[in-house]
Coordinates of C-alpha atoms in Angstrom, one line a residue:
X1 CA 31.5 1.7 8.1
X2 CA 30.6 5.2 9.5
X3 CA 29.4 5.0 13.2
X4 CA 27.4 8.2 12.9
X5 CA 25.5 7.0 9.8
X6 CA 24.9 3.7 11.5
X7 CA 23.5 5.4 14.7
X8 CA 21.2 7.5 12.6
X9 CA 20.0 4.5 10.6
X10 CA 19.3 2.5 13.8
X11 CA 17.4 5.5 15.2
X12 CA 15.3 5.9 12.1
X13 CA 14.4 2.2 11.7
X14 CA 13.7 1.9 15.4
X15 CA 11.1 4.5 14.8
X16 CA 9.8 2.5 11.8
X17 CA 9.6 -0.6 14.1
X18 CA 7.9 1.1 17.1
X19 CA 5.8 3.5 15.1
X20 CA 7.1 6.3 17.2
X21 CA 10.1 7.4 19.2
X22 CA 9.5 6.8 23.0
X23 CA 9.4 10.0 24.9
X24 CA 9.0 12.1 21.8
X25 CA 6.0 13.1 19.7
X26 CA 7.6 11.7 16.6
X27 CA 5.8 9.2 14.4
X28 CA 7.5 7.2 11.6
X29 CA 7.6 10.3 9.2
X30 CA 9.0 12.5 12.0
X31 CA 11.7 9.9 12.9
X32 CA 12.8 9.6 9.2
X33 CA 12.8 13.4 8.7
X34 CA 14.8 13.9 11.9
X35 CA 17.3 11.3 10.8
X36 CA 17.8 13.0 7.4
X37 CA 18.2 16.4 9.1
X38 CA 20.8 15.0 11.4
X39 CA 22.8 13.6 8.5
X40 CA 22.8 16.9 6.7
X41 CA 23.6 18.9 10.0
X42 CA 26.6 16.7 10.8
X43 CA 27.8 17.0 7.2
X44 CA 27.6 13.3 6.5
X45 CA 25.3 14.3 3.7
X46 CA 25.6 17.6 1.8
X47 CA 22.3 19.4 0.9
X48 CA 23.1 18.7 -2.8
X49 CA 23.7 15.0 -2.2
X50 CA 20.6 14.8 -0.1
X51 CA 18.5 16.2 -2.9
X52 CA 20.2 13.9 -5.5
X53 CA 19.3 10.9 -3.2
X54 CA 15.6 11.6 -3.6
X55 CA 14.0 9.7 -6.5
X56 CA 12.0 12.5 -8.0
X57 CA 10.2 10.3 -10.6
X58 CA 8.8 8.1 -7.8
X59 CA 7.5 11.1 -5.9
X60 CA 6.0 12.5 -9.1
X61 CA 4.2 9.2 -9.8
X62 CA 2.9 9.0 -6.2
X63 CA 1.7 12.6 -6.3
X64 CA 0.0 12.4 -9.6
X65 CA -1.9 9.2 -8.7
X66 CA -2.9 10.7 -5.3
X67 CA -4.5 13.6 -7.2
X68 CA -6.4 11.1 -9.5
X69 CA -7.6 9.3 -6.4
X70 CA -8.7 12.6 -4.7
X71 CA -10.8 13.4 -7.8
X72 CA -12.6 10.1 -7.5
X73 CA -13.1 10.5 -3.8
X74 CA -14.5 14.0 -4.0
X75 CA -16.7 12.9 -6.9
X76 CA -18.3 10.3 -4.6
X77 CA -17.1 7.3 -6.7
X78 CA -15.9 5.1 -3.9
X79 CA -19.0 5.7 -1.9
X80 CA -21.3 5.0 -4.8
X81 CA -19.6 1.7 -5.6
X82 CA -19.8 0.6 -2.0
X83 CA -23.4 1.5 -1.6
X84 CA -24.3 -0.3 -4.9
X85 CA -22.6 -3.4 -3.5
X86 CA -24.3 -3.1 -0.2
X87 CA -27.7 -2.7 -1.8
X88 CA -27.4 -6.0 -3.8
X89 CA -30.1 -8.5 -2.9
X90 CA -27.7 -11.4 -2.4
X91 CA -26.6 -13.8 0.3
X92 CA -23.9 -12.8 2.8
X93 CA -21.5 -15.2 1.0
X94 CA -22.1 -13.4 -2.3
X95 CA -22.0 -10.0 -0.7
X96 CA -18.6 -10.8 0.7
X97 CA -17.4 -12.0 -2.7
X98 CA -18.6 -8.7 -4.3
X99 CA -16.9 -6.7 -1.7
X100 CA -13.6 -8.6 -2.0
X101 CA -13.7 -8.4 -5.8
X102 CA -14.4 -4.6 -5.8
X103 CA -11.8 -3.8 -3.2
X104 CA -9.2 -5.9 -5.0
X105 CA -9.9 -4.3 -8.4
X106 CA -10.0 -0.8 -7.1
X107 CA -6.8 -1.3 -5.1
X108 CA -5.0 -2.5 -8.2
X109 CA -5.5 0.8 -10.0
X110 CA -5.7 3.1 -7.0
X111 CA -4.1 3.4 -3.6
X112 CA -5.4 0.6 -1.3
X113 CA -5.3 2.9 1.7
X114 CA -7.7 5.3 0.1
X115 CA -10.0 2.5 -1.0
X116 CA -10.2 1.2 2.6
X117 CA -10.7 4.7 4.0
X118 CA -13.6 5.4 1.7
X119 CA -15.3 2.0 1.8
X120 CA -15.0 0.9 5.5
X121 CA -17.6 3.3 7.1
X122 CA -20.2 2.5 4.5
X123 CA -19.6 -1.3 5.0
X124 CA -20.3 -0.8 8.7
X125 CA -23.5 1.2 8.0
X126 CA -24.8 -1.3 5.5
X127 CA -24.1 -4.3 7.7
X128 CA -25.9 -2.5 10.6
X129 CA -28.9 -1.9 8.4
X130 CA -29.0 -5.6 7.3
X131 CA -28.3 -6.9 10.8
X132 CA -25.1 -8.5 9.7
X133 CA -21.8 -8.7 11.7
X134 CA -19.6 -6.1 10.0
X135 CA -16.3 -7.5 11.2
X136 CA -15.9 -10.4 8.7
X137 CA -16.7 -7.9 5.9
X138 CA -14.2 -5.4 7.2
X139 CA -11.5 -8.0 7.6
X140 CA -12.2 -9.1 4.0
X141 CA -12.0 -5.5 2.8
X142 CA -8.6 -4.9 4.3
X143 CA -7.2 -8.3 3.2
X144 CA -8.6 -7.9 -0.3
X145 CA -7.2 -4.3 -0.6
X146 CA -3.8 -5.5 0.3
X147 CA -3.8 -8.5 -2.0
X148 CA -5.4 -6.6 -4.9
X149 CA -2.8 -3.8 -4.7
X150 CA -0.1 -6.4 -5.4
X151 CA -1.4 -6.9 -9.0
X152 CA 0.1 -3.8 -10.5
X153 CA 2.9 -1.3 -10.2
X154 CA 0.5 1.4 -9.1
X155 CA -1.5 -0.4 -6.5
X156 CA 0.5 0.8 -3.5
X157 CA 3.4 3.1 -2.7
X158 CA 6.1 0.3 -2.4
X159 CA 5.1 -1.1 -5.8
X160 CA 5.4 2.4 -7.4
X161 CA 8.8 2.7 -5.9
X162 CA 10.0 -0.7 -7.0
X163 CA 8.7 -0.1 -10.6
X164 CA 10.4 3.3 -10.9
X165 CA 13.8 2.4 -9.3
X166 CA 14.2 -1.0 -11.1
X167 CA 12.6 0.3 -14.3
X168 CA 10.1 -2.6 -14.5
X169 CA 7.7 -3.1 -17.4
X170 CA 4.1 -2.3 -16.5
X171 CA 2.6 -5.1 -18.6
X172 CA 5.3 -7.6 -17.7
X173 CA 4.7 -7.1 -14.0
X174 CA 1.0 -7.3 -14.5
X175 CA 1.6 -11.0 -15.4
X176 CA 3.9 -11.5 -12.5
X177 CA 1.6 -9.9 -9.9
X178 CA -1.8 -10.2 -11.5
X179 CA -2.1 -14.0 -11.3
X180 CA -1.1 -14.3 -7.6
X181 CA -3.4 -11.4 -6.8
X182 CA -6.4 -12.9 -8.5
X183 CA -5.8 -16.2 -6.8
X184 CA -5.2 -14.4 -3.5
X185 CA -8.6 -12.7 -3.7
X186 CA -10.2 -16.1 -3.9
X187 CA -8.1 -17.1 -0.9
X188 CA -9.4 -14.1 1.1
X189 CA -13.0 -15.0 0.4
X190 CA -12.5 -18.6 1.3
X191 CA -10.6 -17.9 4.6
X192 CA -13.1 -15.2 5.8
X193 CA -16.0 -17.5 4.9
X194 CA -14.4 -20.4 6.7
X195 CA -13.7 -18.3 9.8
X196 CA -17.3 -17.1 9.9
X197 CA -18.7 -20.6 9.8
X198 CA -22.1 -19.4 8.6
X199 CA -22.5 -17.1 11.6
X200 CA -23.2 -13.9 9.7
X201 CA -25.8 -12.3 11.8
X202 CA -25.0 -9.5 14.3
X203 CA -26.7 -6.4 15.7
X204 CA -24.9 -3.1 15.7
X205 CA -26.4 0.4 16.3
X206 CA -27.1 2.3 13.2
X207 CA -24.3 4.8 12.3
X208 CA -24.5 8.0 10.3
X209 CA -21.8 8.2 7.7
X210 CA -21.0 11.5 6.0
X211 CA -19.8 10.8 2.5
X212 CA -19.7 13.0 -0.6
X213 CA -22.7 12.6 -2.9
X214 CA -22.1 11.1 -6.3
X215 CA -21.2 13.7 -8.9
X216 CA -21.5 11.8 -12.1
X217 CA -19.5 14.3 -14.2
X218 CA -16.6 14.5 -11.7
X219 CA -16.5 10.7 -11.2
X220 CA -16.7 10.0 -14.9
X221 CA -13.9 12.5 -15.5
X222 CA -11.7 10.8 -12.9
X223 CA -12.5 7.3 -14.3
X224 CA -11.7 8.5 -17.9
X225 CA -8.4 10.0 -16.9
X226 CA -7.4 6.9 -14.8
X227 CA -8.4 4.6 -17.7
X228 CA -6.2 6.7 -20.1
X229 CA -3.3 6.5 -17.7
X230 CA -3.5 2.7 -17.4
X231 CA -3.8 2.4 -21.2
X232 CA -0.7 4.5 -21.7
X233 CA 1.2 2.5 -19.0
X234 CA 0.2 -0.7 -20.8
X235 CA 0.8 0.3 -24.4
X236 CA 3.8 2.7 -24.3
X237 CA 7.1 3.3 -22.6
X238 CA 6.4 6.9 -21.8
X239 CA 7.8 7.8 -18.3
X240 CA 5.1 6.9 -15.8
X241 CA 5.8 9.9 -13.6
X242 CA 5.3 12.3 -16.4
X243 CA 2.0 10.6 -17.4
X244 CA 0.7 10.7 -13.8
X245 CA 1.6 14.3 -13.4
X246 CA 0.0 15.2 -16.7
X247 CA -3.2 13.4 -15.5
X248 CA -3.1 15.4 -12.2
X249 CA -2.7 18.6 -14.2
X250 CA -5.8 17.8 -16.3
X251 CA -7.9 17.1 -13.2
X252 CA -6.6 20.1 -11.3
X253 CA -7.8 22.3 -14.2
X254 CA -11.4 22.3 -13.0
X255 CA -14.1 24.9 -12.8
X256 CA -16.0 23.1 -10.0
X257 CA -13.6 21.2 -7.8
X258 CA -11.2 23.6 -6.0
X259 CA -7.5 22.6 -6.2
X260 CA -7.4 23.3 -2.4
X261 CA -9.8 20.5 -1.8
X262 CA -8.0 18.1 -4.0
X263 CA -4.5 18.9 -2.6
X264 CA -5.9 18.5 0.9
X265 CA -6.4 14.8 0.2
X266 CA -2.8 14.3 -1.0
X267 CA -0.8 12.2 1.6
X268 CA 1.9 14.7 2.2
X269 CA 3.2 12.7 5.2
X270 CA 3.9 9.8 2.9
X271 CA 5.7 12.0 0.4
X272 CA 7.9 13.4 3.2
X273 CA 8.6 9.9 4.6
X274 CA 9.8 8.8 1.1
X275 CA 12.1 11.8 0.8
X276 CA 13.6 11.3 4.2
X277 CA 14.1 7.6 3.8
X278 CA 15.7 8.1 0.4
X279 CA 18.3 10.3 2.1
X280 CA 18.9 8.0 5.1
X281 CA 19.3 4.9 3.0
X282 CA 21.5 6.7 0.5
X283 CA 23.9 7.6 3.3
X284 CA 23.9 4.0 4.5
X285 CA 24.9 2.8 1.0
X286 CA 27.4 5.6 0.3
X287 CA 29.2 5.0 3.6
X288 CA 29.7 1.3 2.8
X289 CA 27.7 0.2 5.8
X290 CA 25.0 -1.6 3.7
X291 CA 27.7 -3.5 1.7
X292 CA 29.3 -4.6 4.9
X293 CA 26.0 -5.8 6.3
X294 CA 25.1 -7.5 3.0
X295 CA 28.5 -9.3 2.9
X296 CA 28.1 -10.4 6.5
X297 CA 24.8 -11.9 5.8
X298 CA 26.1 -13.7 2.7
X299 CA 29.0 -15.1 4.7
X300 CA 26.4 -16.5 7.1
X301 CA 24.5 -18.2 4.3
X302 CA 21.9 -15.5 3.9
X303 CA 22.6 -14.2 0.4
X304 CA 20.1 -11.4 -0.4
X305 CA 21.0 -11.6 -4.1
X306 CA 19.2 -15.0 -4.1
X307 CA 15.4 -14.6 -4.8
X308 CA 14.5 -17.0 -2.0
X309 CA 16.4 -15.1 0.7
X310 CA 15.3 -11.7 -0.7
X311 CA 11.7 -12.9 -0.5
X312 CA 12.1 -14.1 3.1
X313 CA 13.9 -10.9 4.1
X314 CA 11.2 -8.6 2.7
X315 CA 8.4 -10.6 4.3
X316 CA 10.0 -10.4 7.8
X317 CA 11.1 -6.8 7.5
X318 CA 7.7 -5.6 6.2
X319 CA 6.2 -6.8 9.4
X320 CA 8.9 -5.3 11.6
X321 CA 9.3 -1.8 10.1
X322 CA 6.4 -1.6 7.5
X323 CA 6.6 -2.4 3.8
X324 CA 7.8 0.9 2.4
X325 CA 10.9 1.2 4.7
X326 CA 11.6 -2.5 4.2
X327 CA 11.6 -2.2 0.4
X328 CA 13.7 1.0 0.5
X329 CA 16.3 -0.8 2.6
X330 CA 16.4 -3.9 0.4
X331 CA 16.4 -2.2 -3.0
X332 CA 20.2 -2.1 -3.2
X333 CA 20.2 -5.9 -3.0
X334 CA 17.7 -6.3 -5.7
X335 CA 19.4 -8.0 -8.6
X336 CA 18.1 -10.3 -11.3
X337 CA 15.0 -10.4 -13.5
X338 CA 12.6 -11.4 -10.7
X339 CA 14.0 -9.3 -7.9
X340 CA 11.4 -6.6 -8.5
X341 CA 8.3 -8.9 -8.4
X342 CA 9.8 -10.7 -5.4
X343 CA 10.0 -7.4 -3.5
X344 CA 6.6 -6.2 -4.6
X345 CA 4.7 -9.4 -3.9
X346 CA 6.6 -10.2 -0.7
X347 CA 6.2 -6.8 0.9
X348 CA 2.6 -6.4 -0.1
X349 CA 1.2 -9.8 0.7
X350 CA 3.1 -9.8 4.0
X351 CA 1.0 -6.8 5.1
X352 CA -1.9 -9.1 6.0
X353 CA 0.0 -11.1 8.6
X354 CA -0.2 -8.6 11.5
X355 CA -2.6 -5.8 12.3
X356 CA 0.3 -3.3 12.1
X357 CA 1.7 -4.8 8.9
X358 CA -0.3 -2.5 6.6
X359 CA -1.7 1.0 6.8
X360 CA -4.9 -0.4 5.1
X361 CA -5.4 -2.8 8.1
X362 CA -5.1 0.1 10.6
X363 CA -7.4 2.3 8.6
X364 CA -10.1 -0.4 8.6
X365 CA -9.7 -1.1 12.3
X366 CA -9.8 2.7 13.1
X367 CA -12.9 3.2 11.0
X368 CA -14.6 0.2 12.6
X369 CA -13.8 1.5 16.2
X370 CA -15.3 4.9 15.3
X371 CA -18.5 3.1 14.3
X372 CA -18.6 1.0 17.5
X373 CA -17.1 -2.2 15.9
X374 CA -13.7 -2.8 17.7
X375 CA -11.4 -5.4 16.0
X376 CA -8.5 -6.7 18.1
X377 CA -5.2 -8.0 16.8
X378 CA -6.2 -11.6 17.6
X379 CA -9.4 -11.4 15.6
X380 CA -7.4 -9.9 12.7
X381 CA -4.8 -12.7 13.0
X382 CA -7.5 -15.4 12.7
X383 CA -7.9 -14.1 9.1
X384 CA -4.6 -12.5 8.4
X385 CA -2.3 -15.4 9.3
X386 CA -3.9 -18.0 7.0
X387 CA -4.4 -15.5 4.2
X388 CA -0.8 -14.4 4.4
X389 CA 0.5 -18.0 4.5
X390 CA -1.6 -19.1 1.5
X391 CA -1.0 -16.0 -0.7
X392 CA 2.8 -15.9 0.0
X393 CA 2.9 -19.6 -0.9
X394 CA 1.0 -19.0 -4.2
X395 CA 3.2 -16.0 -5.1
X396 CA 6.4 -18.0 -4.4
X397 CA 5.2 -20.9 -6.5
X398 CA 4.2 -18.6 -9.3
X399 CA 7.5 -16.7 -9.3
X400 CA 9.5 -19.9 -9.2
X401 CA 7.5 -21.3 -12.1
X402 CA 8.0 -18.0 -14.0
X403 CA 11.7 -18.0 -13.4

């Protein structure tokens, strides 16, 4: 066990836990990057080893799908879908069902964070116009985006990472994750509807939301490319990172959408976070520290190689340090045919438990606050806790039956 590596690891994951380093203007990405720099500067990780530690295919897949999502966002696709749902002449119960279904489906094929970022302001605006309380719909949006993203290996960053590193089959995982995700969307609708208790009405000041107008050609092009990508993932064993990068290349070759605009919507912070955590976790494993910790837990009866303990560990850690760092930390302990689905479902569904458990939650709350609709952690927990308990139970039962 290398003391320096252990100190750097504790520093980095303290930043993951707190969201920042007290006294410094460092967020999670900054803390991880500083940790990686410290390991290279102290020669505990050579520059060559640091680069080899980065899983380039995972970054390629992430980047490629971010460009696809940027195409749809600039083409006004997300806004158009949300406005079409909001304009439906249906009851509040049915409106919630449509919103939950749309958020779940979109998040299964696209990043759930972007779905929430694009849909939340329009939901607030539509609810204000209809004199409905926007908070239940926003909570349903966040929960559904998290649950829906668990259905596929491209629904969120941690699933992309798990699929790439463990070489999971896209169609096989669709069965493992799709069934609990669909059932989970029903749970989201039932829980929100139960918490509302029929009190849908609310008055909120009208808000002006600036969204890109629908460009049918650009939106159609983005949908066509995304559909082609999903079909290739389902029907072939071509490298997913290469397919995603090819899709990004097709979309960047445009006469109307500037590449500068599209690349501005890429989450570079997330890509840097991935790179830095790859380096820090590699150093932890290479130094033997992870093996020592894993053996110590096994001696105490907490064997992470067992699916049940791995499931419990990723659920707890995802709410302590966020799901991406939790998955990266536990990947070396992922062994067996269902270890990948255990990590993917556990880390994703756990994100609904606490307000800080998922970036999608924070995005919705931030957007709501900007529109004059504050949502506190207790209000979120009234929906998040029962949704998390029910969906995790469904996922555990499904994986146990599948095993």
